[in-house]
mmCIF file with all atom_site columns, C-alpha atoms in Angstrom:
data_model
loop_
_atom_site.group_PDB
_atom_site.id
_atom_site.type_symbol
_atom_site.label_atom_id
_atom_site.label_alt_id
_atom_site.label_comp_id
_atom_site.label_asym_id
_atom_site.label_entity_id
_atom_site.label_seq_id
_atom_site.pdbx_PDB_ins_code
_atom_site.Cartn_x
_atom_site.Cartn_y
_atom_site.Cartn_z
_atom_site.occupancy
_atom_site.B_iso_or_equiv
_atom_site.pdbx_formal_charge
_atom_site.auth_seq_id
_atom_site.auth_comp_id
_atom_site.auth_asym_id
_atom_site.auth_atom_id
_atom_site.pdbx_PDB_model_num
ATOM 1   C CA . MET A 1 1   ? 33.563 65.109 62.682  1.00 58.00 ? 1   MET A CA 1
ATOM 2   C CA . VAL A 1 2   ? 30.795 67.019 61.012  1.00 56.00 ? 2   VAL A CA 1
ATOM 3   C CA . ASP A 1 3   ? 31.598 70.605 60.030  1.00 62.00 ? 3   ASP A CA 1
ATOM 4   C CA . PRO A 1 4   ? 28.300 72.544 59.854  1.00 57.00 ? 4   PRO A CA 1
ATOM 5   C CA . ARG A 1 5   ? 29.905 75.455 57.983  1.00 65.00 ? 5   ARG A CA 1
ATOM 6   C CA . LYS A 1 6   ? 30.616 73.461 54.829  1.00 71.00 ? 6   LYS A CA 1
ATOM 7   C CA . GLU A 1 7   ? 27.223 72.127 53.832  1.00 74.00 ? 7   GLU A CA 1
ATOM 8   C CA . PRO A 1 8   ? 23.856 71.346 55.361  1.00 77.00 ? 8   PRO A CA 1
ATOM 9   C CA . VAL A 1 9   ? 23.984 68.234 57.506  1.00 79.00 ? 9   VAL A CA 1
ATOM 10  C CA . SER A 1 10  ? 21.156 65.942 58.416  1.00 85.00 ? 10  SER A CA 1
ATOM 11  C CA . PHE A 1 11  ? 20.128 65.324 61.991  1.00 86.00 ? 11  PHE A CA 1
ATOM 12  C CA . ASP A 1 12  ? 21.162 61.662 61.714  1.00 89.00 ? 12  ASP A CA 1
ATOM 13  C CA . GLU A 1 13  ? 24.742 62.626 60.812  1.00 86.00 ? 13  GLU A CA 1
ATOM 14  C CA . ILE A 1 14  ? 24.972 65.013 63.767  1.00 86.00 ? 14  ILE A CA 1
ATOM 15  C CA . ARG A 1 15  ? 23.539 62.366 66.089  1.00 89.00 ? 15  ARG A CA 1
ATOM 16  C CA . ALA A 1 16  ? 26.001 59.729 64.815  1.00 85.00 ? 16  ALA A CA 1
ATOM 17  C CA . ASP A 1 17  ? 28.858 62.171 65.378  1.00 83.00 ? 17  ASP A CA 1
ATOM 18  C CA . ILE A 1 18  ? 27.792 62.859 68.979  1.00 84.00 ? 18  ILE A CA 1
ATOM 19  C CA . GLU A 1 19  ? 27.321 59.153 69.723  1.00 82.00 ? 19  GLU A CA 1
ATOM 20  C CA . ALA A 1 20  ? 30.804 58.391 68.387  1.00 76.00 ? 20  ALA A CA 1
ATOM 21  C CA . LYS A 1 21  ? 32.302 60.997 70.719  1.00 75.00 ? 21  LYS A CA 1
ATOM 22  C CA . GLN A 1 22  ? 30.456 59.637 73.751  1.00 79.00 ? 22  GLN A CA 1
ATOM 23  C CA . ARG A 1 23  ? 31.199 55.955 73.169  1.00 79.00 ? 23  ARG A CA 1
ATOM 24  C CA . SER A 1 24  ? 34.274 55.999 75.410  1.00 74.00 ? 24  SER A CA 1
ATOM 25  C CA . ILE A 1 25  ? 32.083 56.320 78.510  1.00 76.00 ? 25  ILE A CA 1
ATOM 26  C CA . ILE A 1 26  ? 30.155 53.098 77.795  1.00 76.00 ? 26  ILE A CA 1
ATOM 27  C CA . TRP A 1 27  ? 31.521 49.894 79.346  1.00 78.00 ? 27  TRP A CA 1
ATOM 28  C CA . PRO A 1 28  ? 33.312 48.021 76.514  1.00 80.00 ? 28  PRO A CA 1
ATOM 29  C CA . ASP A 1 29  ? 34.892 51.150 75.026  1.00 79.00 ? 29  ASP A CA 1
ATOM 30  C CA . TYR A 1 30  ? 35.774 52.469 78.480  1.00 82.00 ? 30  TYR A CA 1
ATOM 31  C CA . LEU A 1 31  ? 37.515 49.200 79.283  1.00 84.00 ? 31  LEU A CA 1
ATOM 32  C CA . ALA A 1 32  ? 39.593 49.379 76.096  1.00 81.00 ? 32  ALA A CA 1
ATOM 33  C CA . ALA A 1 33  ? 40.542 53.019 76.728  1.00 80.00 ? 33  ALA A CA 1
ATOM 34  C CA . THR A 1 34  ? 41.583 52.421 80.324  1.00 87.00 ? 34  THR A CA 1
ATOM 35  C CA . GLY A 1 35  ? 43.591 49.386 79.246  1.00 87.00 ? 35  GLY A CA 1
ATOM 36  C CA . ARG A 1 36  ? 45.624 51.610 76.937  1.00 86.00 ? 36  ARG A CA 1
ATOM 37  C CA . VAL A 1 37  ? 46.145 54.164 79.720  1.00 87.00 ? 37  VAL A CA 1
ATOM 38  C CA . TYR A 1 38  ? 47.247 51.562 82.255  1.00 90.00 ? 38  TYR A CA 1
ATOM 39  C CA . GLY A 1 39  ? 49.517 50.000 79.645  1.00 90.00 ? 39  GLY A CA 1
ATOM 40  C CA . PHE A 1 40  ? 51.145 53.381 79.075  1.00 90.00 ? 40  PHE A CA 1
ATOM 41  C CA . LEU A 1 41  ? 51.568 53.911 82.833  1.00 89.00 ? 41  LEU A CA 1
ATOM 42  C CA . TRP A 1 42  ? 53.194 50.532 83.412  1.00 91.00 ? 42  TRP A CA 1
ATOM 43  C CA . ASN A 1 43  ? 55.098 49.897 80.157  1.00 91.00 ? 43  ASN A CA 1
ATOM 44  C CA . GLY A 1 44  ? 55.617 53.360 78.691  1.00 90.00 ? 44  GLY A CA 1
ATOM 45  C CA . ASP A 1 45  ? 55.591 54.209 75.013  1.00 89.00 ? 45  ASP A CA 1
ATOM 46  C CA . PRO A 1 46  ? 58.723 55.230 73.122  1.00 87.00 ? 46  PRO A CA 1
ATOM 47  C CA . LYS A 1 47  ? 56.607 57.108 70.568  1.00 88.00 ? 47  LYS A CA 1
ATOM 48  C CA . ALA A 1 48  ? 54.540 59.114 73.098  1.00 89.00 ? 48  ALA A CA 1
ATOM 49  C CA . LYS A 1 49  ? 54.198 62.855 72.629  1.00 91.00 ? 49  LYS A CA 1
ATOM 50  C CA . ILE A 1 50  ? 55.282 65.431 75.206  1.00 92.00 ? 50  ILE A CA 1
ATOM 51  C CA . ILE A 1 51  ? 51.853 65.961 76.833  1.00 93.00 ? 51  ILE A CA 1
ATOM 52  C CA . PRO A 1 52  ? 51.340 62.307 77.900  1.00 92.00 ? 52  PRO A CA 1
ATOM 53  C CA . ARG A 1 53  ? 54.939 62.249 79.117  1.00 93.00 ? 53  ARG A CA 1
ATOM 54  C CA . ALA A 1 54  ? 54.381 65.390 81.199  1.00 94.00 ? 54  ALA A CA 1
ATOM 55  C CA . GLY A 1 55  ? 51.202 63.877 82.650  1.00 94.00 ? 55  GLY A CA 1
ATOM 56  C CA . LEU A 1 56  ? 53.095 60.723 83.523  1.00 94.00 ? 56  LEU A CA 1
ATOM 57  C CA . VAL A 1 57  ? 55.767 62.774 85.304  1.00 95.00 ? 57  VAL A CA 1
ATOM 58  C CA . LEU A 1 58  ? 53.096 64.631 87.292  1.00 96.00 ? 58  LEU A CA 1
ATOM 59  C CA . PHE A 1 59  ? 51.407 61.353 88.195  1.00 94.00 ? 59  PHE A CA 1
ATOM 60  C CA . GLY A 1 60  ? 54.791 59.953 89.244  1.00 96.00 ? 60  GLY A CA 1
ATOM 61  C CA . LEU A 1 61  ? 55.455 63.027 91.385  1.00 97.00 ? 61  LEU A CA 1
ATOM 62  C CA . HIS A 1 62  ? 52.154 62.378 93.149  1.00 97.00 ? 62  HIS A CA 1
ATOM 63  C CA . PHE A 1 63  ? 53.226 58.827 94.018  1.00 97.00 ? 63  PHE A CA 1
ATOM 64  C CA . PHE A 1 64  ? 56.728 59.986 94.959  1.00 98.00 ? 64  PHE A CA 1
ATOM 65  C CA . ALA A 1 65  ? 55.443 62.658 97.355  1.00 98.00 ? 65  ALA A CA 1
ATOM 66  C CA . GLY A 1 66  ? 52.998 60.201 98.910  1.00 97.00 ? 66  GLY A CA 1
ATOM 67  C CA . GLY A 1 67  ? 55.739 57.630 99.356  1.00 97.00 ? 67  GLY A CA 1
ATOM 68  C CA . ILE A 1 68  ? 58.084 60.112 100.975 1.00 96.00 ? 68  ILE A CA 1
ATOM 69  C CA . ALA A 1 69  ? 55.271 61.194 103.311 1.00 94.00 ? 69  ALA A CA 1
ATOM 70  C CA . PHE A 1 70  ? 54.631 57.580 104.382 1.00 93.00 ? 70  PHE A CA 1
ATOM 71  C CA . ILE A 1 71  ? 58.349 56.972 104.922 1.00 93.00 ? 71  ILE A CA 1
ATOM 72  C CA . ALA A 1 72  ? 58.703 60.196 106.906 1.00 90.00 ? 72  ALA A CA 1
ATOM 73  C CA . ALA A 1 73  ? 55.742 59.202 109.087 1.00 87.00 ? 73  ALA A CA 1
ATOM 74  C CA . SER A 1 74  ? 57.332 55.829 109.773 1.00 89.00 ? 74  SER A CA 1
ATOM 75  C CA . ILE A 1 75  ? 60.748 57.113 110.869 1.00 88.00 ? 75  ILE A CA 1
ATOM 76  C CA . GLY A 1 76  ? 60.084 60.560 112.340 1.00 83.00 ? 76  GLY A CA 1
ATOM 77  C CA . GLY A 1 77  ? 58.701 61.792 115.617 1.00 79.00 ? 77  GLY A CA 1
ATOM 78  C CA . GLU A 1 78  ? 58.251 59.973 118.897 1.00 84.00 ? 78  GLU A CA 1
ATOM 79  C CA . PRO A 1 79  ? 58.214 56.146 118.905 1.00 83.00 ? 79  PRO A CA 1
ATOM 80  C CA . GLU A 1 80  ? 54.547 56.013 119.900 1.00 82.00 ? 80  GLU A CA 1
ATOM 81  C CA . ASP A 1 81  ? 53.604 58.301 116.983 1.00 80.00 ? 81  ASP A CA 1
ATOM 82  C CA . ARG A 1 82  ? 55.386 56.304 114.294 1.00 82.00 ? 82  ARG A CA 1
ATOM 83  C CA . PHE A 1 83  ? 53.512 54.333 111.657 1.00 83.00 ? 83  PHE A CA 1
ATOM 84  C CA . TYR A 1 84  ? 55.859 51.429 110.994 1.00 85.00 ? 84  TYR A CA 1
ATOM 85  C CA . PRO A 1 85  ? 53.986 49.820 108.055 1.00 89.00 ? 85  PRO A CA 1
ATOM 86  C CA . GLY A 1 86  ? 54.323 53.220 106.374 1.00 89.00 ? 86  GLY A CA 1
ATOM 87  C CA . ALA A 1 87  ? 57.914 52.393 105.451 1.00 91.00 ? 87  ALA A CA 1
ATOM 88  C CA . VAL A 1 88  ? 56.751 49.452 103.348 1.00 93.00 ? 88  VAL A CA 1
ATOM 89  C CA . ILE A 1 89  ? 53.829 51.364 101.830 1.00 95.00 ? 89  ILE A CA 1
ATOM 90  C CA . GLY A 1 90  ? 56.053 54.370 101.147 1.00 96.00 ? 90  GLY A CA 1
ATOM 91  C CA . SER A 1 91  ? 58.717 52.199 99.523  1.00 96.00 ? 91  SER A CA 1
ATOM 92  C CA . VAL A 1 92  ? 56.131 50.694 97.182  1.00 97.00 ? 92  VAL A CA 1
ATOM 93  C CA . PHE A 1 93  ? 54.888 54.183 96.266  1.00 98.00 ? 93  PHE A CA 1
ATOM 94  C CA . VAL A 1 94  ? 58.430 55.408 95.600  1.00 98.00 ? 94  VAL A CA 1
ATOM 95  C CA . LEU A 1 95  ? 59.189 52.357 93.447  1.00 97.00 ? 95  LEU A CA 1
ATOM 96  C CA . LEU A 1 96  ? 56.010 52.954 91.427  1.00 97.00 ? 96  LEU A CA 1
ATOM 97  C CA . ALA A 1 97  ? 57.011 56.595 90.987  1.00 97.00 ? 97  ALA A CA 1
ATOM 98  C CA . LEU A 1 98  ? 60.467 55.594 89.753  1.00 97.00 ? 98  LEU A CA 1
ATOM 99  C CA . ARG A 1 99  ? 58.861 53.210 87.266  1.00 96.00 ? 99  ARG A CA 1
ATOM 100 C CA . MET A 1 100 ? 56.669 56.047 85.959  1.00 95.00 ? 100 MET A CA 1
ATOM 101 C CA . PHE A 1 101 ? 59.649 58.400 85.683  1.00 95.00 ? 101 PHE A CA 1
ATOM 102 C CA . ARG A 1 102 ? 61.504 55.733 83.687  1.00 94.00 ? 102 ARG A CA 1
ATOM 103 C CA . ASN A 1 103 ? 58.506 55.304 81.384  1.00 93.00 ? 103 ASN A CA 1
ATOM 104 C CA . ALA A 1 104 ? 58.219 59.054 80.878  1.00 93.00 ? 104 ALA A CA 1
ATOM 105 C CA . LEU A 1 105 ? 61.866 59.244 79.825  1.00 90.00 ? 105 LEU A CA 1
ATOM 106 C CA . LEU A 1 106 ? 61.712 56.166 77.602  1.00 86.00 ? 106 LEU A CA 1
ATOM 107 C CA . PHE A 1 107 ? 62.503 57.207 74.040  1.00 81.00 ? 107 PHE A CA 1
ATOM 108 C CA . ALA A 1 108 ? 62.723 55.197 70.840  1.00 73.00 ? 108 ALA A CA 1
ATOM 109 C CA . PRO A 1 109 ? 66.276 54.125 70.050  1.00 73.00 ? 109 PRO A CA 1
ATOM 110 C CA . LYS A 1 110 ? 67.878 55.975 67.196  1.00 75.00 ? 110 LYS A CA 1
ATOM 111 C CA . PRO A 1 111 ? 68.744 53.765 64.229  1.00 75.00 ? 111 PRO A CA 1
ATOM 112 C CA . LEU A 1 112 ? 72.422 53.026 63.778  1.00 73.00 ? 112 LEU A CA 1
ATOM 113 C CA . LYS A 1 113 ? 74.123 54.128 60.609  1.00 70.00 ? 113 LYS A CA 1
ATOM 114 C CA . SER A 1 114 ? 74.991 51.247 58.363  1.00 65.00 ? 114 SER A CA 1
ATOM 115 C CA . GLU A 1 115 ? 78.394 51.050 56.743  1.00 60.00 ? 115 GLU A CA 1
ATOM 116 C CA . GLY A 1 116 ? 78.843 53.601 54.022  1.00 56.00 ? 116 GLY A CA 1
ATOM 117 C CA . GLU A 1 117 ? 75.664 55.489 54.849  1.00 56.00 ? 117 GLU A CA 1
ATOM 118 C CA . GLY A 1 118 ? 76.147 59.233 54.676  1.00 55.00 ? 118 GLY A CA 1
ATOM 119 C CA . GLU A 1 119 ? 79.447 58.934 52.856  1.00 54.00 ? 119 GLU A CA 1
ATOM 120 C CA . PHE A 1 120 ? 80.162 59.633 49.229  1.00 54.00 ? 120 PHE A CA 1
ATOM 121 C CA . GLN A 1 121 ? 80.409 56.425 47.271  1.00 55.00 ? 121 GLN A CA 1
ATOM 122 C CA . SER A 1 122 ? 81.693 56.240 43.738  1.00 55.00 ? 122 SER A CA 1
ATOM 123 C CA . ASP A 1 123 ? 79.554 54.621 41.105  1.00 55.00 ? 123 ASP A CA 1
ATOM 124 C CA . LYS A 1 124 ? 81.124 51.270 40.198  1.00 55.00 ? 124 LYS A CA 1
ATOM 125 C CA . SER A 1 125 ? 79.745 50.393 36.816  1.00 49.00 ? 125 SER A CA 1
#
């Protein structure tokens, strides 16, 4: 990124900086970016920071609430008002939400201590 406070910058450098920032809205770069997002939604990332995890939880809550609404519409009310395929649709939404919750809580495993690590060992020489 160009910092205009440090030194004079040419127009070409500013233009290159702006084009680099806007590349993610053009087709090939957009496709790569969305692939990473969908990969994070479906597979999770043990090294993800707290903000993507919080977003994933909110997205999962959206699916969970929608699924519960479909299930409630399929089992509640009068028989003529029920939407029976809603139970299947709602179940799929709830399962997707549970998958997202699992991915949000997926953390990297902590390394196991090897034998003798952290203990005082005498120098055998």
